[in-house]
């Protein structure tokens, strides 16, 4: 085994399998794809580290774990036609191409698209078709898609992408009101008008820039402006918009507020006072709710019990 192959196998075991990626097909494919060939020259030695790396045009090749998480969430099958928005280096497209029939991938930066297309062709991923353009509009000429993966974070779920899903199709996309943090969502289409939404936790992506994403200056693009919702310029503004009133701890509605974390593998509870009685009551109520209603099995505590 070459040194890179050895590092790649270690990355899959330590960063993916031990962190909860279960789909054997995703794990096996990520043991094969040579990530060192997708990073910028000079960065090869970091290709299997646990993080995103810079590529040209101020963009990034995503962290291996995030690529695995999104690919697993998309539940790709051999006959699937896939759209990836945000080609970047081409790495995630290469991963998807080993699990699906065809991968259309679209990148807004022409230079990145050209380099990725050359790289994918040279490495033999010939079921990847690279396009240049605004992926928030989808790719009407190739729609519908069995899965759409969006590798950049936008303020809303672009309507065009929902409409370009086949029935049963999955859209995996990071969405959030700030460029600092988004929630990774999976939207499944069940009929012409019915969609399900599931959350896979907090993530941080580069911005999705386009007609149904952010504008170049970081504000919402005109076509997706939601009155009363803004792009935050300061932490205070962001906290002000995010805080939620809480009911009393003994009110069942209190625990129910935390149903949004039902699908998380790990939930961290903490606050800054280190010991107010409100903190202990809230922690107990949330913990009880997650155990009783959502089957959480382990509580690890780095604090006194009260
Ligand atoms: N999947 C990539 C990889 O494996 O290297 C990583 C992608 S990087 C995190 C996100 C990419 O999305 C950037 O290259 C960025 O230019 C691109 N992007 C942002 N907005 C876009 C849009 N509206 N349409 C297409 N690409 C977009």
mmCIF file of C-alpha atoms and ligand atoms in Angstrom:
data_model
loop_
_atom_site.group_PDB
_atom_site.id
_atom_site.type_symbol
_atom_site.label_atom_id
_atom_site.label_comp_id
_atom_site.label_asym_id
_atom_site.label_seq_id
_atom_site.Cartn_x
_atom_site.Cartn_y
_atom_site.Cartn_z
ATOM 1 C CA UNK A 1 0.000 0.000 0.000
ATOM 2 C CA UNK A 2 1.349 3.476 -0.897
ATOM 3 C CA UNK A 3 1.752 6.075 1.826
ATOM 4 C CA UNK A 4 -1.270 8.031 0.559
ATOM 5 C CA UNK A 5 -3.409 4.886 0.456
ATOM 6 C CA UNK A 6 -2.365 4.146 4.035
ATOM 7 C CA UNK A 7 -3.307 7.690 5.134
ATOM 8 C CA UNK A 8 -6.596 7.393 3.212
ATOM 9 C CA UNK A 9 -7.566 4.168 4.984
ATOM 10 C CA UNK A 10 -6.693 5.762 8.335
ATOM 11 C CA UNK A 11 -8.835 8.801 7.472
ATOM 12 C CA UNK A 12 -11.824 6.574 6.650
ATOM 13 C CA UNK A 13 -11.491 4.548 9.859
ATOM 14 C CA UNK A 14 -10.775 7.381 12.274
ATOM 15 C CA UNK A 15 -12.579 10.416 10.831
ATOM 16 C CA UNK A 16 -15.555 8.714 9.170
ATOM 17 C CA UNK A 17 -16.414 5.265 10.558
ATOM 18 C CA UNK A 18 -15.664 6.094 14.187
ATOM 19 C CA UNK A 19 -17.613 9.330 13.878
ATOM 20 C CA UNK A 20 -20.757 7.566 12.755
ATOM 21 C CA UNK A 21 -20.665 7.162 8.963
ATOM 22 C CA UNK A 22 -22.298 3.740 8.556
ATOM 23 C CA UNK A 23 -22.844 3.291 4.809
ATOM 24 C CA UNK A 24 -20.211 0.720 3.785
ATOM 25 C CA UNK A 25 -20.404 1.838 0.155
ATOM 26 C CA UNK A 26 -19.505 5.424 1.091
ATOM 27 C CA UNK A 27 -16.649 4.224 3.302
ATOM 28 C CA UNK A 28 -15.305 1.896 0.596
ATOM 29 C CA UNK A 29 -15.464 4.572 -2.101
ATOM 30 C CA UNK A 30 -13.679 7.086 0.101
ATOM 31 C CA UNK A 31 -10.919 4.512 0.601
ATOM 32 C CA UNK A 32 -10.414 4.576 -3.173
ATOM 33 C CA UNK A 33 -10.621 8.243 -4.263
ATOM 34 C CA UNK A 34 -7.151 9.870 -4.219
ATOM 35 C CA UNK A 35 -7.939 13.133 -2.380
ATOM 36 C CA UNK A 36 -4.264 14.108 -2.705
ATOM 37 C CA UNK A 37 -4.919 14.602 -6.434
ATOM 38 C CA UNK A 38 -7.740 17.102 -5.780
ATOM 39 C CA UNK A 39 -5.893 19.498 -3.426
ATOM 40 C CA UNK A 40 -3.731 22.404 -4.591
ATOM 41 C CA UNK A 41 -0.093 21.602 -5.434
ATOM 42 C CA UNK A 42 1.915 21.713 -2.199
ATOM 43 C CA UNK A 43 -1.047 20.660 -0.033
ATOM 44 C CA UNK A 44 -0.828 16.920 -0.774
ATOM 45 C CA UNK A 45 0.669 16.092 2.627
ATOM 46 C CA UNK A 46 -2.455 17.565 4.292
ATOM 47 C CA UNK A 47 -4.944 15.762 2.034
ATOM 48 C CA UNK A 48 -6.038 13.297 4.735
ATOM 49 C CA UNK A 49 -6.209 15.728 7.650
ATOM 50 C CA UNK A 50 -9.536 16.301 9.328
ATOM 51 C CA UNK A 51 -10.501 19.584 7.720
ATOM 52 C CA UNK A 52 -11.291 21.641 4.643
ATOM 53 C CA UNK A 53 -8.341 22.944 2.601
ATOM 54 C CA UNK A 54 -8.038 26.095 0.491
ATOM 55 C CA UNK A 55 -8.335 25.863 -3.288
ATOM 56 C CA UNK A 56 -8.242 28.618 -5.934
ATOM 57 C CA UNK A 57 -10.710 31.555 -6.064
ATOM 58 C CA UNK A 58 -10.874 31.716 -2.244
ATOM 59 C CA UNK A 59 -12.863 28.456 -2.102
ATOM 60 C CA UNK A 60 -12.312 25.164 -0.266
ATOM 61 C CA UNK A 61 -12.284 21.425 -0.789
ATOM 62 C CA UNK A 62 -14.676 20.238 1.939
ATOM 63 C CA UNK A 63 -13.629 18.255 5.022
ATOM 64 C CA UNK A 64 -13.713 14.494 4.261
ATOM 65 C CA UNK A 65 -16.261 13.895 7.048
ATOM 66 C CA UNK A 66 -18.663 16.448 5.549
ATOM 67 C CA UNK A 67 -18.345 14.860 2.093
ATOM 68 C CA UNK A 68 -19.106 11.465 3.650
ATOM 69 C CA UNK A 69 -22.020 12.813 5.716
ATOM 70 C CA UNK A 70 -23.646 14.505 2.722
ATOM 71 C CA UNK A 71 -23.074 11.535 0.424
ATOM 72 C CA UNK A 72 -24.524 9.141 2.998
ATOM 73 C CA UNK A 73 -27.526 11.440 3.552
ATOM 74 C CA UNK A 74 -28.161 11.554 -0.217
ATOM 75 C CA UNK A 75 -28.585 7.728 -0.248
ATOM 76 C CA UNK A 76 -27.122 7.383 -3.745
ATOM 77 C CA UNK A 77 -27.971 4.248 -5.718
ATOM 78 C CA UNK A 78 -26.334 2.829 -8.888
ATOM 79 C CA UNK A 79 -29.043 4.029 -11.361
ATOM 80 C CA UNK A 80 -29.218 7.570 -9.892
ATOM 81 C CA UNK A 81 -28.697 10.822 -11.764
ATOM 82 C CA UNK A 82 -27.142 13.350 -9.395
ATOM 83 C CA UNK A 83 -26.627 17.106 -9.429
ATOM 84 C CA UNK A 84 -23.867 18.589 -7.304
ATOM 85 C CA UNK A 85 -23.857 22.380 -6.840
ATOM 86 C CA UNK A 86 -20.359 23.678 -6.080
ATOM 87 C CA UNK A 87 -17.838 21.545 -7.976
ATOM 88 C CA UNK A 88 -14.818 23.190 -6.305
ATOM 89 C CA UNK A 89 -11.971 20.709 -6.714
ATOM 90 C CA UNK A 90 -14.216 17.948 -8.095
ATOM 91 C CA UNK A 91 -13.542 15.625 -5.134
ATOM 92 C CA UNK A 92 -17.148 15.243 -3.889
ATOM 93 C CA UNK A 93 -18.310 14.743 -7.486
ATOM 94 C CA UNK A 94 -15.757 11.939 -7.866
ATOM 95 C CA UNK A 95 -17.061 10.294 -4.679
ATOM 96 C CA UNK A 96 -20.673 10.538 -5.895
ATOM 97 C CA UNK A 97 -19.702 9.247 -9.333
ATOM 98 C CA UNK A 98 -18.676 5.875 -7.874
ATOM 99 C CA UNK A 99 -22.106 5.427 -6.248
ATOM 100 C CA UNK A 100 -24.440 6.741 -8.968
ATOM 101 C CA UNK A 101 -24.825 6.457 -12.722
ATOM 102 C CA UNK A 102 -24.254 10.092 -13.725
ATOM 103 C CA UNK A 103 -23.106 13.167 -11.836
ATOM 104 C CA UNK A 104 -23.728 16.643 -13.212
ATOM 105 C CA UNK A 105 -21.713 19.137 -11.211
ATOM 106 C CA UNK A 106 -21.991 22.900 -11.564
ATOM 107 C CA UNK A 107 -19.513 25.567 -10.452
ATOM 108 C CA UNK A 108 -19.908 29.353 -10.661
ATOM 109 C CA UNK A 109 -16.155 30.012 -11.070
ATOM 110 C CA UNK A 110 -15.148 29.193 -14.621
ATOM 111 C CA UNK A 111 -11.499 28.556 -13.645
ATOM 112 C CA UNK A 112 -12.437 26.043 -10.970
ATOM 113 C CA UNK A 113 -14.862 24.292 -13.322
ATOM 114 C CA UNK A 114 -12.183 24.002 -16.029
ATOM 115 C CA UNK A 115 -9.525 22.617 -13.682
ATOM 116 C CA UNK A 116 -11.985 20.182 -12.063
ATOM 117 C CA UNK A 117 -13.214 18.954 -15.456
ATOM 118 C CA UNK A 118 -9.625 18.284 -16.582
ATOM 119 C CA UNK A 119 -8.793 16.516 -13.325
ATOM 120 C CA UNK A 120 -11.913 14.323 -13.331
ATOM 121 C CA UNK A 121 -11.299 13.348 -16.955
ATOM 122 C CA UNK A 122 -7.603 12.598 -16.343
ATOM 123 C CA UNK A 123 -8.488 10.380 -13.367
ATOM 124 C CA UNK A 124 -11.114 8.501 -15.377
ATOM 125 C CA UNK A 125 -14.295 9.710 -13.652
ATOM 126 C CA UNK A 126 -16.003 9.887 -16.997
ATOM 127 C CA UNK A 127 -19.581 9.817 -15.687
ATOM 128 C CA UNK A 128 -19.007 13.329 -14.196
ATOM 129 C CA UNK A 129 -20.155 16.212 -16.385
ATOM 130 C CA UNK A 130 -18.914 19.623 -15.270
ATOM 131 C CA UNK A 131 -20.966 22.780 -15.996
ATOM 132 C CA UNK A 132 -20.302 26.433 -15.308
ATOM 133 C CA UNK A 133 -23.099 28.618 -13.977
ATOM 134 C CA UNK A 134 -25.337 29.533 -11.083
ATOM 135 C CA UNK A 135 -26.314 26.252 -9.442
ATOM 136 C CA UNK A 136 -29.063 27.889 -7.343
ATOM 137 C CA UNK A 137 -31.127 27.677 -10.531
ATOM 138 C CA UNK A 138 -30.387 23.968 -10.825
ATOM 139 C CA UNK A 139 -29.734 22.499 -14.248
ATOM 140 C CA UNK A 140 -33.046 22.359 -16.037
ATOM 141 C CA UNK A 141 -31.723 20.658 -19.170
ATOM 142 C CA UNK A 142 -30.653 17.561 -17.194
ATOM 143 C CA UNK A 143 -33.465 17.508 -14.569
ATOM 144 C CA UNK A 144 -35.072 15.701 -12.815
ATOM 145 C CA UNK A 145 -32.420 14.428 -10.397
ATOM 146 C CA UNK A 146 -32.581 11.527 -7.948
ATOM 147 C CA UNK A 147 -30.287 13.450 -5.624
ATOM 148 C CA UNK A 148 -28.963 17.001 -5.402
ATOM 149 C CA UNK A 149 -26.006 17.841 -3.156
ATOM 150 C CA UNK A 150 -25.239 21.495 -2.488
ATOM 151 C CA UNK A 151 -21.691 22.146 -1.261
ATOM 152 C CA UNK A 152 -22.181 25.807 -0.270
ATOM 153 C CA UNK A 153 -24.434 27.409 2.354
ATOM 154 C CA UNK A 154 -27.387 29.577 1.339
ATOM 155 C CA UNK A 155 -30.054 31.563 3.180
ATOM 156 C CA UNK A 156 -32.968 29.489 1.836
ATOM 157 C CA UNK A 157 -33.618 26.217 0.039
ATOM 158 C CA UNK A 158 -33.694 27.305 -3.630
ATOM 159 C CA UNK A 159 -37.095 26.543 -5.063
ATOM 160 C CA UNK A 160 -35.589 25.570 -8.430
ATOM 161 C CA UNK A 161 -33.649 22.746 -6.730
ATOM 162 C CA UNK A 162 -36.761 21.383 -5.011
ATOM 163 C CA UNK A 163 -38.644 21.456 -8.305
ATOM 164 C CA UNK A 164 -35.826 19.620 -10.113
ATOM 165 C CA UNK A 165 -35.978 16.621 -7.742
ATOM 166 C CA UNK A 166 -37.644 13.457 -9.001
ATOM 167 C CA UNK A 167 -40.390 11.985 -6.788
ATOM 168 C CA UNK A 168 -38.474 10.223 -4.013
ATOM 169 C CA UNK A 169 -35.455 12.441 -4.749
ATOM 170 C CA UNK A 170 -33.239 13.818 -1.963
ATOM 171 C CA UNK A 171 -31.776 17.339 -1.728
ATOM 172 C CA UNK A 172 -28.944 17.720 0.793
ATOM 173 C CA UNK A 173 -28.155 21.359 1.472
ATOM 174 C CA UNK A 174 -26.692 23.587 4.202
ATOM 175 C CA UNK A 175 -29.088 26.450 4.989
ATOM 176 C CA UNK A 176 -28.731 29.276 7.484
ATOM 177 C CA UNK A 177 -29.204 32.951 8.082
ATOM 178 C CA UNK A 178 -25.502 33.504 8.593
ATOM 179 C CA UNK A 179 -22.385 32.699 6.627
ATOM 180 C CA UNK A 180 -20.849 31.423 9.862
ATOM 181 C CA UNK A 181 -23.164 28.494 10.484
ATOM 182 C CA UNK A 182 -25.860 26.556 8.694
ATOM 183 C CA UNK A 183 -28.001 23.484 9.363
ATOM 184 C CA UNK A 184 -27.475 20.574 7.036
ATOM 185 C CA UNK A 185 -30.920 19.663 5.682
ATOM 186 C CA UNK A 186 -32.227 16.720 3.705
ATOM 187 C CA UNK A 187 -35.372 17.504 1.765
ATOM 188 C CA UNK A 188 -37.161 14.493 0.269
ATOM 189 C CA UNK A 189 -39.789 14.987 -2.414
ATOM 190 C CA UNK A 190 -42.870 12.754 -2.028
ATOM 191 C CA UNK A 191 -45.209 14.231 -4.647
ATOM 192 C CA UNK A 192 -45.585 17.285 -6.863
ATOM 193 C CA UNK A 193 -46.168 19.421 -3.799
ATOM 194 C CA UNK A 194 -45.122 17.350 -0.738
ATOM 195 C CA UNK A 195 -41.624 17.467 0.739
ATOM 196 C CA UNK A 196 -40.167 16.205 4.049
ATOM 197 C CA UNK A 197 -37.362 17.990 5.820
ATOM 198 C CA UNK A 198 -34.802 16.444 8.208
ATOM 199 C CA UNK A 199 -31.869 18.112 9.967
ATOM 200 C CA UNK A 200 -28.369 16.629 10.191
ATOM 201 C CA UNK A 201 -26.823 19.175 12.561
ATOM 202 C CA UNK A 202 -24.757 22.337 12.349
ATOM 203 C CA UNK A 203 -22.188 22.818 9.588
ATOM 204 C CA UNK A 204 -20.133 25.661 8.166
ATOM 205 C CA UNK A 205 -19.786 26.087 4.411
ATOM 206 C CA UNK A 206 -18.554 28.812 2.064
ATOM 207 C CA UNK A 207 -21.468 30.944 0.793
ATOM 208 C CA UNK A 208 -23.811 29.832 -1.955
ATOM 209 C CA UNK A 209 -23.779 32.855 -4.238
ATOM 210 C CA UNK A 210 -26.461 33.269 -6.863
ATOM 211 C CA UNK A 211 -29.993 34.150 -7.772
ATOM 212 C CA UNK A 212 -31.449 32.047 -4.935
ATOM 213 C CA UNK A 213 -28.436 32.333 -2.628
ATOM 214 C CA UNK A 214 -26.388 35.203 -1.198
ATOM 215 C CA UNK A 215 -25.427 38.174 -3.348
ATOM 216 C CA UNK A 216 -21.694 38.797 -3.931
ATOM 217 C CA UNK A 217 -21.653 41.420 -1.143
ATOM 218 C CA UNK A 218 -23.014 38.965 1.424
ATOM 219 C CA UNK A 219 -26.606 40.247 1.423
ATOM 220 C CA UNK A 220 -29.535 38.183 0.233
ATOM 221 C CA UNK A 221 -29.994 38.151 -3.511
ATOM 222 C CA UNK A 222 -33.004 40.199 -4.606
ATOM 223 C CA UNK A 223 -34.947 37.124 -5.689
ATOM 224 C CA UNK A 224 -34.860 35.489 -2.277
ATOM 225 C CA UNK A 225 -35.220 38.500 -0.038
ATOM 226 C CA UNK A 226 -37.548 37.675 2.816
ATOM 227 C CA UNK A 227 -38.957 40.851 4.400
ATOM 228 C CA UNK A 228 -37.976 41.096 8.057
ATOM 229 C CA UNK A 229 -35.052 38.648 7.696
ATOM 230 C CA UNK A 230 -31.590 40.071 7.236
ATOM 231 C CA UNK A 231 -28.013 39.033 6.734
ATOM 232 C CA UNK A 232 -26.297 39.684 10.084
ATOM 233 C CA UNK A 233 -23.323 41.971 10.281
ATOM 234 C CA UNK A 234 -22.493 41.562 13.990
ATOM 235 C CA UNK A 235 -22.592 38.864 16.652
ATOM 236 C CA UNK A 236 -24.968 40.947 18.778
ATOM 237 C CA UNK A 237 -27.396 41.235 15.878
ATOM 238 C CA UNK A 238 -27.190 37.512 15.243
ATOM 239 C CA UNK A 239 -27.734 36.584 18.916
ATOM 240 C CA UNK A 240 -30.629 39.042 19.125
ATOM 241 C CA UNK A 241 -32.346 37.347 16.217
ATOM 242 C CA UNK A 242 -31.602 33.811 17.410
ATOM 243 C CA UNK A 243 -32.695 33.930 21.077
ATOM 244 C CA UNK A 244 -35.985 32.225 21.857
ATOM 245 C CA UNK A 245 -38.274 32.687 24.860
ATOM 246 C CA UNK A 246 -38.379 29.521 26.993
ATOM 247 C CA UNK A 247 -41.423 28.220 28.873
ATOM 248 C CA UNK A 248 -41.073 27.158 32.511
ATOM 249 C CA UNK A 249 -38.891 24.053 33.087
ATOM 250 C CA UNK A 250 -41.832 22.004 34.373
ATOM 251 C CA UNK A 251 -43.938 22.813 31.317
ATOM 252 C CA UNK A 252 -43.833 19.860 28.826
ATOM 253 C CA UNK A 253 -43.391 22.469 26.071
ATOM 254 C CA UNK A 254 -39.935 23.163 27.491
ATOM 255 C CA UNK A 255 -38.583 19.679 26.684
ATOM 256 C CA UNK A 256 -40.438 19.636 23.364
ATOM 257 C CA UNK A 257 -38.404 22.638 22.219
ATOM 258 C CA UNK A 258 -35.447 20.260 22.040
ATOM 259 C CA UNK A 259 -37.136 17.802 19.661
ATOM 260 C CA UNK A 260 -35.120 19.487 16.952
ATOM 261 C CA UNK A 261 -32.063 17.575 18.240
ATOM 262 C CA UNK A 262 -33.832 14.203 18.178
ATOM 263 C CA UNK A 263 -31.742 12.967 15.217
ATOM 264 C CA UNK A 264 -28.396 14.170 16.569
ATOM 265 C CA UNK A 265 -25.900 11.571 17.746
ATOM 266 C CA UNK A 266 -24.379 13.906 20.321
ATOM 267 C CA UNK A 267 -25.993 16.876 22.061
ATOM 268 C CA UNK A 268 -23.740 19.174 24.112
ATOM 269 C CA UNK A 269 -25.408 21.133 26.918
ATOM 270 C CA UNK A 270 -23.662 24.092 28.455
ATOM 271 C CA UNK A 271 -23.930 27.723 29.460
ATOM 272 C CA UNK A 272 -21.746 30.391 30.966
ATOM 273 C CA UNK A 273 -22.923 30.733 34.574
ATOM 274 C CA UNK A 274 -21.428 27.416 35.788
ATOM 275 C CA UNK A 275 -23.958 26.747 38.433
ATOM 276 C CA UNK A 276 -27.166 28.741 38.501
ATOM 277 C CA UNK A 277 -30.158 26.717 39.640
ATOM 278 C CA UNK A 278 -31.855 27.551 36.313
ATOM 279 C CA UNK A 279 -29.001 25.881 34.469
ATOM 280 C CA UNK A 280 -29.313 22.644 36.474
ATOM 281 C CA UNK A 281 -33.090 22.576 36.062
ATOM 282 C CA UNK A 282 -32.851 23.188 32.322
ATOM 283 C CA UNK A 283 -30.153 20.557 31.910
ATOM 284 C CA UNK A 284 -32.219 17.981 33.808
ATOM 285 C CA UNK A 285 -35.384 18.740 31.814
ATOM 286 C CA UNK A 286 -33.620 18.571 28.444
ATOM 287 C CA UNK A 287 -31.740 15.381 29.360
ATOM 288 C CA UNK A 288 -34.922 13.697 30.632
ATOM 289 C CA UNK A 289 -36.787 14.652 27.472
ATOM 290 C CA UNK A 290 -34.073 13.363 25.124
ATOM 291 C CA UNK A 291 -33.865 10.049 27.033
ATOM 292 C CA UNK A 292 -37.603 9.498 27.445
ATOM 293 C CA UNK A 293 -38.814 10.696 24.053
ATOM 294 C CA UNK A 294 -35.882 10.098 21.744
ATOM 295 C CA UNK A 295 -34.023 7.097 23.166
ATOM 296 C CA UNK A 296 -30.714 8.783 24.053
ATOM 297 C CA UNK A 297 -28.687 6.192 25.972
ATOM 298 C CA UNK A 298 -25.561 7.846 27.369
ATOM 299 C CA UNK A 299 -25.009 10.965 29.458
ATOM 300 C CA UNK A 300 -21.430 12.146 29.956
ATOM 301 C CA UNK A 301 -21.025 14.923 32.508
ATOM 302 C CA UNK A 302 -18.074 17.222 32.987
ATOM 303 C CA UNK A 303 -19.574 19.028 35.989
ATOM 304 C CA UNK A 304 -21.055 18.484 39.436
ATOM 305 C CA UNK A 305 -24.401 16.704 39.600
ATOM 306 C CA UNK A 306 -27.186 18.670 41.221
HETATM 307 N N1 LIG B 1 -17.544 19.979 -3.588
HETATM 308 C C1 LIG B 1 -16.298 20.695 -3.593
HETATM 309 C C2 LIG B 1 -15.115 19.788 -3.529
HETATM 310 O O1 LIG B 1 -15.287 18.577 -3.362
HETATM 311 O O2 LIG B 1 -14.001 20.293 -3.659
HETATM 312 C C3 LIG B 1 -16.185 21.717 -2.516
HETATM 313 C C4 LIG B 1 -16.999 22.893 -2.819
HETATM 314 S S1 LIG B 1 -16.679 24.377 -2.024
HETATM 315 C C5 LIG B 1 -16.976 24.007 -0.340
HETATM 316 C C6 LIG B 1 -18.127 25.233 -2.566
HETATM 317 C C7 LIG B 1 -18.113 25.618 -4.020
HETATM 318 O O3 LIG B 1 -19.394 26.133 -4.340
HETATM 319 C C8 LIG B 1 -17.126 26.706 -4.346
HETATM 320 O O4 LIG B 1 -16.248 26.256 -5.331
HETATM 321 C C9 LIG B 1 -17.991 27.853 -4.852
HETATM 322 O O5 LIG B 1 -17.393 28.611 -5.883
HETATM 323 C C10 LIG B 1 -19.217 27.114 -5.344
HETATM 324 N N2 LIG B 1 -20.449 27.891 -5.440
HETATM 325 C C11 LIG B 1 -20.942 28.835 -4.599
HETATM 326 N N3 LIG B 1 -22.122 29.298 -5.062
HETATM 327 C C12 LIG B 1 -22.387 28.619 -6.212
HETATM 328 C C13 LIG B 1 -23.463 28.628 -7.154
HETATM 329 N N4 LIG B 1 -24.519 29.426 -7.025
HETATM 330 N N5 LIG B 1 -23.392 27.794 -8.206
HETATM 331 C C14 LIG B 1 -22.335 26.965 -8.381
HETATM 332 N N6 LIG B 1 -21.291 26.923 -7.539
HETATM 333 C C15 LIG B 1 -21.324 27.725 -6.458
#
